[in-house]
Coordinates of C-alpha atoms in Angstrom, one line a residue:
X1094 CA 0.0 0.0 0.0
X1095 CA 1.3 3.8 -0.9
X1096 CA 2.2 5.5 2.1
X1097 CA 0.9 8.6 3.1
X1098 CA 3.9 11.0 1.9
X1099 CA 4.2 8.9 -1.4
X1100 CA 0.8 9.3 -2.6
X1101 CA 0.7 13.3 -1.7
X1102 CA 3.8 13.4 -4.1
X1103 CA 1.9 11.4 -6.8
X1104 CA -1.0 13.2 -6.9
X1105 CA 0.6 16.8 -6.5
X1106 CA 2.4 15.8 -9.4
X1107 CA -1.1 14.8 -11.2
X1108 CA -2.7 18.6 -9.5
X1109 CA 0.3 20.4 -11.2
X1110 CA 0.6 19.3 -14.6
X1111 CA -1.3 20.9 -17.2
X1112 CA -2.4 18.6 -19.2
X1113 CA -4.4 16.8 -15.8
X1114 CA -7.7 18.1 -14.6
X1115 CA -8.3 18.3 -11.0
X1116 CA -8.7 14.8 -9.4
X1117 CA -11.2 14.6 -6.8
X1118 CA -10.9 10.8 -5.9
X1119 CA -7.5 11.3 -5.7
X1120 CA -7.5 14.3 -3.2
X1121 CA -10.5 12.0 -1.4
X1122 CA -7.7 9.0 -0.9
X1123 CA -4.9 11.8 0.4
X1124 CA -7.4 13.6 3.1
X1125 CA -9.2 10.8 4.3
X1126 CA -5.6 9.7 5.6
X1127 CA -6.0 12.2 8.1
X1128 CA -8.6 10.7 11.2
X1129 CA -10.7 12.2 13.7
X1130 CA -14.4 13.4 13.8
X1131 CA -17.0 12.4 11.2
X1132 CA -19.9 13.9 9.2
X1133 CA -23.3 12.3 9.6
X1134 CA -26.1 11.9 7.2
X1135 CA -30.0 10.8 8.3
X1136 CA -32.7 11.9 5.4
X1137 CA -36.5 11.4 6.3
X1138 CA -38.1 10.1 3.0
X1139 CA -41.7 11.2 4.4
X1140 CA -40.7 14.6 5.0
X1141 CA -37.7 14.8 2.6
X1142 CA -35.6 17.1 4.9
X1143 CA -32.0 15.7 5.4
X1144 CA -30.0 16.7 8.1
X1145 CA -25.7 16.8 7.7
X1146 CA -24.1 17.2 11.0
X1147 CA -20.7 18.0 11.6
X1148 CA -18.9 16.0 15.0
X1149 CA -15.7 16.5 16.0
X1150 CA -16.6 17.8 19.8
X1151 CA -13.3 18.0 21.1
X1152 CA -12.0 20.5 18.2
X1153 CA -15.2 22.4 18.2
X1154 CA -16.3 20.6 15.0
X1155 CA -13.1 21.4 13.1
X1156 CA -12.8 19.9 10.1
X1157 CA -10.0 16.8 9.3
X1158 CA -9.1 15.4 6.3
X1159 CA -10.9 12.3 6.5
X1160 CA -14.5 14.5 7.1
X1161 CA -14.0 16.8 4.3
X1162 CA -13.9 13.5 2.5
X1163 CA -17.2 12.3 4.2
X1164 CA -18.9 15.7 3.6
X1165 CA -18.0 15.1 0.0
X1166 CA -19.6 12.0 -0.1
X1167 CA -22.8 12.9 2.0
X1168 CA -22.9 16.0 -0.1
X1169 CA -22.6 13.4 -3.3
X1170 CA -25.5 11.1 -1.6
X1171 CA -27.9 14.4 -1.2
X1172 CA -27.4 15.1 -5.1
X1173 CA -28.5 11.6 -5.7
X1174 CA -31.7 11.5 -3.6
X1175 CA -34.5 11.8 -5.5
X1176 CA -37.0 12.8 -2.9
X1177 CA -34.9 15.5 -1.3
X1178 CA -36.5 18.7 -0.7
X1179 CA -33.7 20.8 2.1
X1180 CA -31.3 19.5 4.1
X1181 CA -29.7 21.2 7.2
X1182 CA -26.3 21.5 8.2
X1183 CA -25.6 21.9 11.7
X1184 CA -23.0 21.3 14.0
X1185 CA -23.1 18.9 16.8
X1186 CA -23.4 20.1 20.5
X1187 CA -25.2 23.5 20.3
X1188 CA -21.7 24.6 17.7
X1189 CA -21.4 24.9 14.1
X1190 CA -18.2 24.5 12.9
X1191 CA -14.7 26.2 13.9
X1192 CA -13.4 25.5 10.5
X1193 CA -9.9 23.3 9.7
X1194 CA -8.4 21.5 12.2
X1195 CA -5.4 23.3 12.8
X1196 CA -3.4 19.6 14.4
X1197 CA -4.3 18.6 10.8
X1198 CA -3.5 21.2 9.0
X1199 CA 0.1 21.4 10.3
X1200 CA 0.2 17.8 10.1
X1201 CA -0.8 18.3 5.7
X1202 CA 1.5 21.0 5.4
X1203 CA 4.4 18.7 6.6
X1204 CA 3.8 15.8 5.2
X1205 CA 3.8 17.8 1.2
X1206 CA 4.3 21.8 0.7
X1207 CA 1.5 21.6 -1.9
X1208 CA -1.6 20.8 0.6
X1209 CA -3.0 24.0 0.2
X1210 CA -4.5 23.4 -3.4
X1211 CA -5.5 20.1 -2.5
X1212 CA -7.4 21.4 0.1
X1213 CA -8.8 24.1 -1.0
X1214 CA -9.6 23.2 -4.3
X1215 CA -11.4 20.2 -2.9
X1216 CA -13.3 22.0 -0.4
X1217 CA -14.4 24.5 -3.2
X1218 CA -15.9 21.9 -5.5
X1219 CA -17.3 20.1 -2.3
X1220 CA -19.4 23.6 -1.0
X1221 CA -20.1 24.6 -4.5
X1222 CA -21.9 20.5 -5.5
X1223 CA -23.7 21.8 -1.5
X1224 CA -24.6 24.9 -3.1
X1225 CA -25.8 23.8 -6.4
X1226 CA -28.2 20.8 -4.6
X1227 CA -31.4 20.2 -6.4
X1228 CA -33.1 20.9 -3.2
X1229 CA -33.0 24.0 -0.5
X1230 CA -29.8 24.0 2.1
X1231 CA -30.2 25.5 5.3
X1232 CA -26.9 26.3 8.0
X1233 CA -28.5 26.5 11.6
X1234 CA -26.4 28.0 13.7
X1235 CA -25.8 27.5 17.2
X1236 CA -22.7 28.8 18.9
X1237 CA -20.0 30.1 16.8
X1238 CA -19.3 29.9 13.0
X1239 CA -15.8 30.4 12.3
X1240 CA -12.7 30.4 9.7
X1241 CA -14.0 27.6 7.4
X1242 CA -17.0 27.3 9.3
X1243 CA -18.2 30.8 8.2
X1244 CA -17.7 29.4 4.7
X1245 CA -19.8 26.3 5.0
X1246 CA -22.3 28.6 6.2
X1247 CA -22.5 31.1 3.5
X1248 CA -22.4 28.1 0.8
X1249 CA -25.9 27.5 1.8
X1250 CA -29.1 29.2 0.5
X1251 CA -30.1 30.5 3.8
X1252 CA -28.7 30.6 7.6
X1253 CA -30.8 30.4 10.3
X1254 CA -29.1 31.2 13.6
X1255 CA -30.3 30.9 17.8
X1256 CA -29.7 33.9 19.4
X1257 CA -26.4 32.5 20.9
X1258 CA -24.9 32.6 17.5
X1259 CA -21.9 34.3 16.4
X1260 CA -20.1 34.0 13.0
X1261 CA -16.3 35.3 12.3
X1262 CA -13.9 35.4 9.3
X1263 CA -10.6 35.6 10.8
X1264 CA -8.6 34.1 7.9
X1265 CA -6.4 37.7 7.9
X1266 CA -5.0 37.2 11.0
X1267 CA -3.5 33.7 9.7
X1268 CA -2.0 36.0 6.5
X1269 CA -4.4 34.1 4.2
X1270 CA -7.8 35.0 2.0
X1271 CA -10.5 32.4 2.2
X1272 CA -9.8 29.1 1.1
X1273 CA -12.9 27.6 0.5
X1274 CA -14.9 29.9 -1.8
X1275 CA -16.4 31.6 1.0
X1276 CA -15.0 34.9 -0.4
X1277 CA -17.1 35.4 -3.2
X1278 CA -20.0 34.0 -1.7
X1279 CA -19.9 36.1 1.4
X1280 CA -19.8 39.5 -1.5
X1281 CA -23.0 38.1 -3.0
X1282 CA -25.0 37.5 0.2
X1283 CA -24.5 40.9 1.9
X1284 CA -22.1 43.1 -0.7
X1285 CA -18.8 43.8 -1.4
X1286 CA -18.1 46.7 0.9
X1287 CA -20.2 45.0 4.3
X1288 CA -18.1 41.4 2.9
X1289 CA -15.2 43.5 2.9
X1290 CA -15.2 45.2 6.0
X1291 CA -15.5 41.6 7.7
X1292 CA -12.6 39.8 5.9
X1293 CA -10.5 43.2 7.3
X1294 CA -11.7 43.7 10.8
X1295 CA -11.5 40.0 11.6
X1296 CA -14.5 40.9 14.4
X1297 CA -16.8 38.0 15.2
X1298 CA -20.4 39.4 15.1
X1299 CA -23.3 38.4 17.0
X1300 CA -26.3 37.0 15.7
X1301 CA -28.3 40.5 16.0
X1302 CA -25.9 42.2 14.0
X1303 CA -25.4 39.5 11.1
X1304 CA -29.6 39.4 10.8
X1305 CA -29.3 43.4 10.2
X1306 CA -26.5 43.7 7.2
X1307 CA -28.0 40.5 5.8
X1308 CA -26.0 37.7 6.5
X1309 CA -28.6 36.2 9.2
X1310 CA -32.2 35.2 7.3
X1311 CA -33.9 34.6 10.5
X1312 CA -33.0 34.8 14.2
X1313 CA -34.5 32.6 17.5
X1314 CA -34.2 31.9 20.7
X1315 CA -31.9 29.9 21.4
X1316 CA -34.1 27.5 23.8
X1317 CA -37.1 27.3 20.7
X1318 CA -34.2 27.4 18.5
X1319 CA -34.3 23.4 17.6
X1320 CA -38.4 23.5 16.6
X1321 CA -38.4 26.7 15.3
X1322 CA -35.9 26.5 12.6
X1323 CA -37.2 22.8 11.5
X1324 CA -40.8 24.2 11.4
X1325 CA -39.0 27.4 8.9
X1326 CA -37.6 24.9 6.7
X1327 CA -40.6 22.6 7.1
X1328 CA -43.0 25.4 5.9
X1329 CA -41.0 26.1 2.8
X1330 CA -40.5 22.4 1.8
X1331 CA -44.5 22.0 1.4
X1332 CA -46.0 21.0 -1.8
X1333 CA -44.7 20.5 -5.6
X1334 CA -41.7 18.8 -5.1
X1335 CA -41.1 19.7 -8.7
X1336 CA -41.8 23.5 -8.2
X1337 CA -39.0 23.6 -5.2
X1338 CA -36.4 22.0 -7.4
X1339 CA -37.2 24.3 -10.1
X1340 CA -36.7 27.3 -8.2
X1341 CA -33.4 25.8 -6.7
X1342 CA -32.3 25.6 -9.8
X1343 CA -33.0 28.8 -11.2
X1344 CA -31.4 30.2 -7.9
X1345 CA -28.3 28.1 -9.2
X1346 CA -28.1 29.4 -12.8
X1347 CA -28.5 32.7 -11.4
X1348 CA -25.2 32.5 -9.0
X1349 CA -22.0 32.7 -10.5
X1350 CA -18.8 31.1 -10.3
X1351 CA -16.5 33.3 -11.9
X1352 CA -14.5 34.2 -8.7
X1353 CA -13.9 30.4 -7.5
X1354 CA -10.8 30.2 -9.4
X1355 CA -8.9 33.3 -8.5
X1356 CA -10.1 32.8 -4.7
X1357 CA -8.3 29.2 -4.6
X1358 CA -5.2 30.4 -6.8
X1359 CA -5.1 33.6 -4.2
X1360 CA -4.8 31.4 -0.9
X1361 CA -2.6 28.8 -2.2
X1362 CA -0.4 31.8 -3.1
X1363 CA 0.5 32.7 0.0
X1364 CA 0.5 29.7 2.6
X1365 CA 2.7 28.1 -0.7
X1366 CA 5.4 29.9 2.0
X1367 CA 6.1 27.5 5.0
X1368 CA 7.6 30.5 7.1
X1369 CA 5.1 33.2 6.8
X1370 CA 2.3 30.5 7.4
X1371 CA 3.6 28.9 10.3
X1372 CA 4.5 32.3 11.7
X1373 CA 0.9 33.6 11.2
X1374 CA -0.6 30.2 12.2
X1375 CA 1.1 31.1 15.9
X1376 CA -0.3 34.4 15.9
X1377 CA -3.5 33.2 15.3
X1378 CA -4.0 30.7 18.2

C-alpha cells in the first residue's frame, strides 16, 4: 500500500501538470488519511428534509481530512436522492463549525508543501456541489461559526441562527484570504463593501448584528431554536416537489462562479510559503 507521503507526491504531481484536470478521488484518498471526527447523514423520505451534522466535539467541530472526505460524499448522496426537498447543516453540540483542524493542518503542510491546493480546491468543488443541490440547504447555527465554518455557512441558500450565534472570518490574521470559496459567496449575500469590512476587521459578530446587514435570514431563541428552525424549513418544503427543485435551480443558474478560481489560486499563493504560514498560524491561536 502507498504510504501517506508517497501518494501526496503522486498526486501533487497529477494537480500540477497541465495537461491533468483536478482529481477529486485522488484528493478523497490523500485527506481521508487524516482521522478524527465524522460527518453524519440521516434523510427522512416522508418529509424529505436531510439533516448533515458535523462531529468532532473536542475540536469544536473542526474539520480533518478524513470529514471533508465524508462531507463530499454525503454531499454526493444528497445530489442523488431523488425525494430530497432541504437538508440542514448543523453542527453537533449546540456549535457549528470552527473551520480546519489546525493539528491537521500542520500535520498536511508537513507531510507535502503543496496541501494547500488540495485542500482548498477540494473544499471549493465540495461547498459549490452543496450549493448547487437540487433541493434548498439550510446552516443553523448554534454557537460560533468560524474560519471555514463561516464558509460552510455562507455556501448554503439561507442561515438560520439561535440567538447564541456568532459568526467570524478571521482568515487575515493567519496571513491568508478564504480558502474555500467563502469569499465570493460572502460579497453576494451581503455586498462587497459589508463582505469587505469583515474579511479586514476579523471581528466575530453576533447573531443581532449579522440578521441586520443580511447575512442572518432569520433569528431565535436559542431554547425554541431546535423546533423553530425545522418548522422554517418545514413550511417552505411543502407541496410541488417539482416547483422547489425548479426554483433551486434557477437560484443556481442565477449564481456565478467566476471568482472560484482566482479565490483558490489567491490562498494557495501565499500559505505556498512555509515560514510566513507557520509564523501567522502562531499568531492566530
Amino acid at each position: 500500500m502507498m504510504s501517506r507521503a508517497l501518494c501526496f507526491r503522486h498526486f501533487c504531481r497529477k494537480l500540477t501538470s497541465s495537461s491533468q484536470k483536478f482529481d477529486l478521488e485522488a484528493a478523497k484518498s490523500v485527506l481521508s488519511q487524516y482521522p478524527g471526527g465524522a460527518i453524519s447523514l440521516s434523510k427522512d423520505e416522508e418529509t424529505g428534509i436531510a439533516d448533515l451534522t458535523i462531529e468532532h466535539k473536542s475540536r469544536k467541530n473542526a474539520f480533518t481530512g478524513l470529514m471533508m472526505s465524508q462531507l463530499n460524499e454525503k454531499v454526493d448522496e444528497l445530489q442523488k436522492w431523488q425525494n430530497g426537498r432541504a437538508v440542514i447543516v448543523k453542527g453537533a453540540d449546540q456549535f457549528f463549525c470552527s473551520g480546519a483542524d489546525l493539528n491537521f493542518l500542520k500535520q498536511l503542510k508537513s507531510d507535502h508543501p503543496e496541501y494547500a491546493s488540495i485542500m482548498s480546491k477540494f473544499m471549493q468543488i465540495t461547498l459549490q456541489t452543496l450549493m448547487d443541490l437540487p433541493m434548498i440547504s439550510v446552516a443553523c447555527i448554534e454557537g460560533k461559526a468560524i474560519g471555514g465554518g463561516a464558509e460552510l455557512a455562507v455556501s448554503t441558500d439561507f442561515i438560520l441562527a439561535a440567538s447564541n450565534a456568532q459568526i467570524q472570518f478571521p482568515q487575515k490574521l493567519m496571513g491568508v484570504t478564504t480558502g474555500w470559496g467563502g469569499g465570493g459567496r460572502l460579497m453576494s449575500r451581503i455586498g462587497t463593501s459589508k463582505a469587505l469590512n469583515l474579511f479586514l476587521s476579523t471581528e466575530a459578530i453576533n447573531a443581532q448584528r449579522a440578521e441586520s446587514i443580511g447575512l442572518f435570514d432569520e433569528l431565535y431563541q436559542q431554547s425554541d431554536f431546535p423546533a423553530l428552525s425545522r418548522t422554517w424549513v418545514q413550511t417552505r418544503t411543502q407541496g410541488s416537489i417539482q416547483a422547489i427543485r425548479n426554483f433551486k435551480r434557477l437560484a443556481s443558474l442565477h449564481r456565478g462562479q467566476n471568482l472560484l478560481e482566482f479565490e483558490h489560486l489567491l490562498f494557495s499563493s501565499v500559505v505556498s510559503s512555509e515560514s510566513a504560514f507557520q509564523a501567522d498560524l502562531k499568531k492566530a491561536k
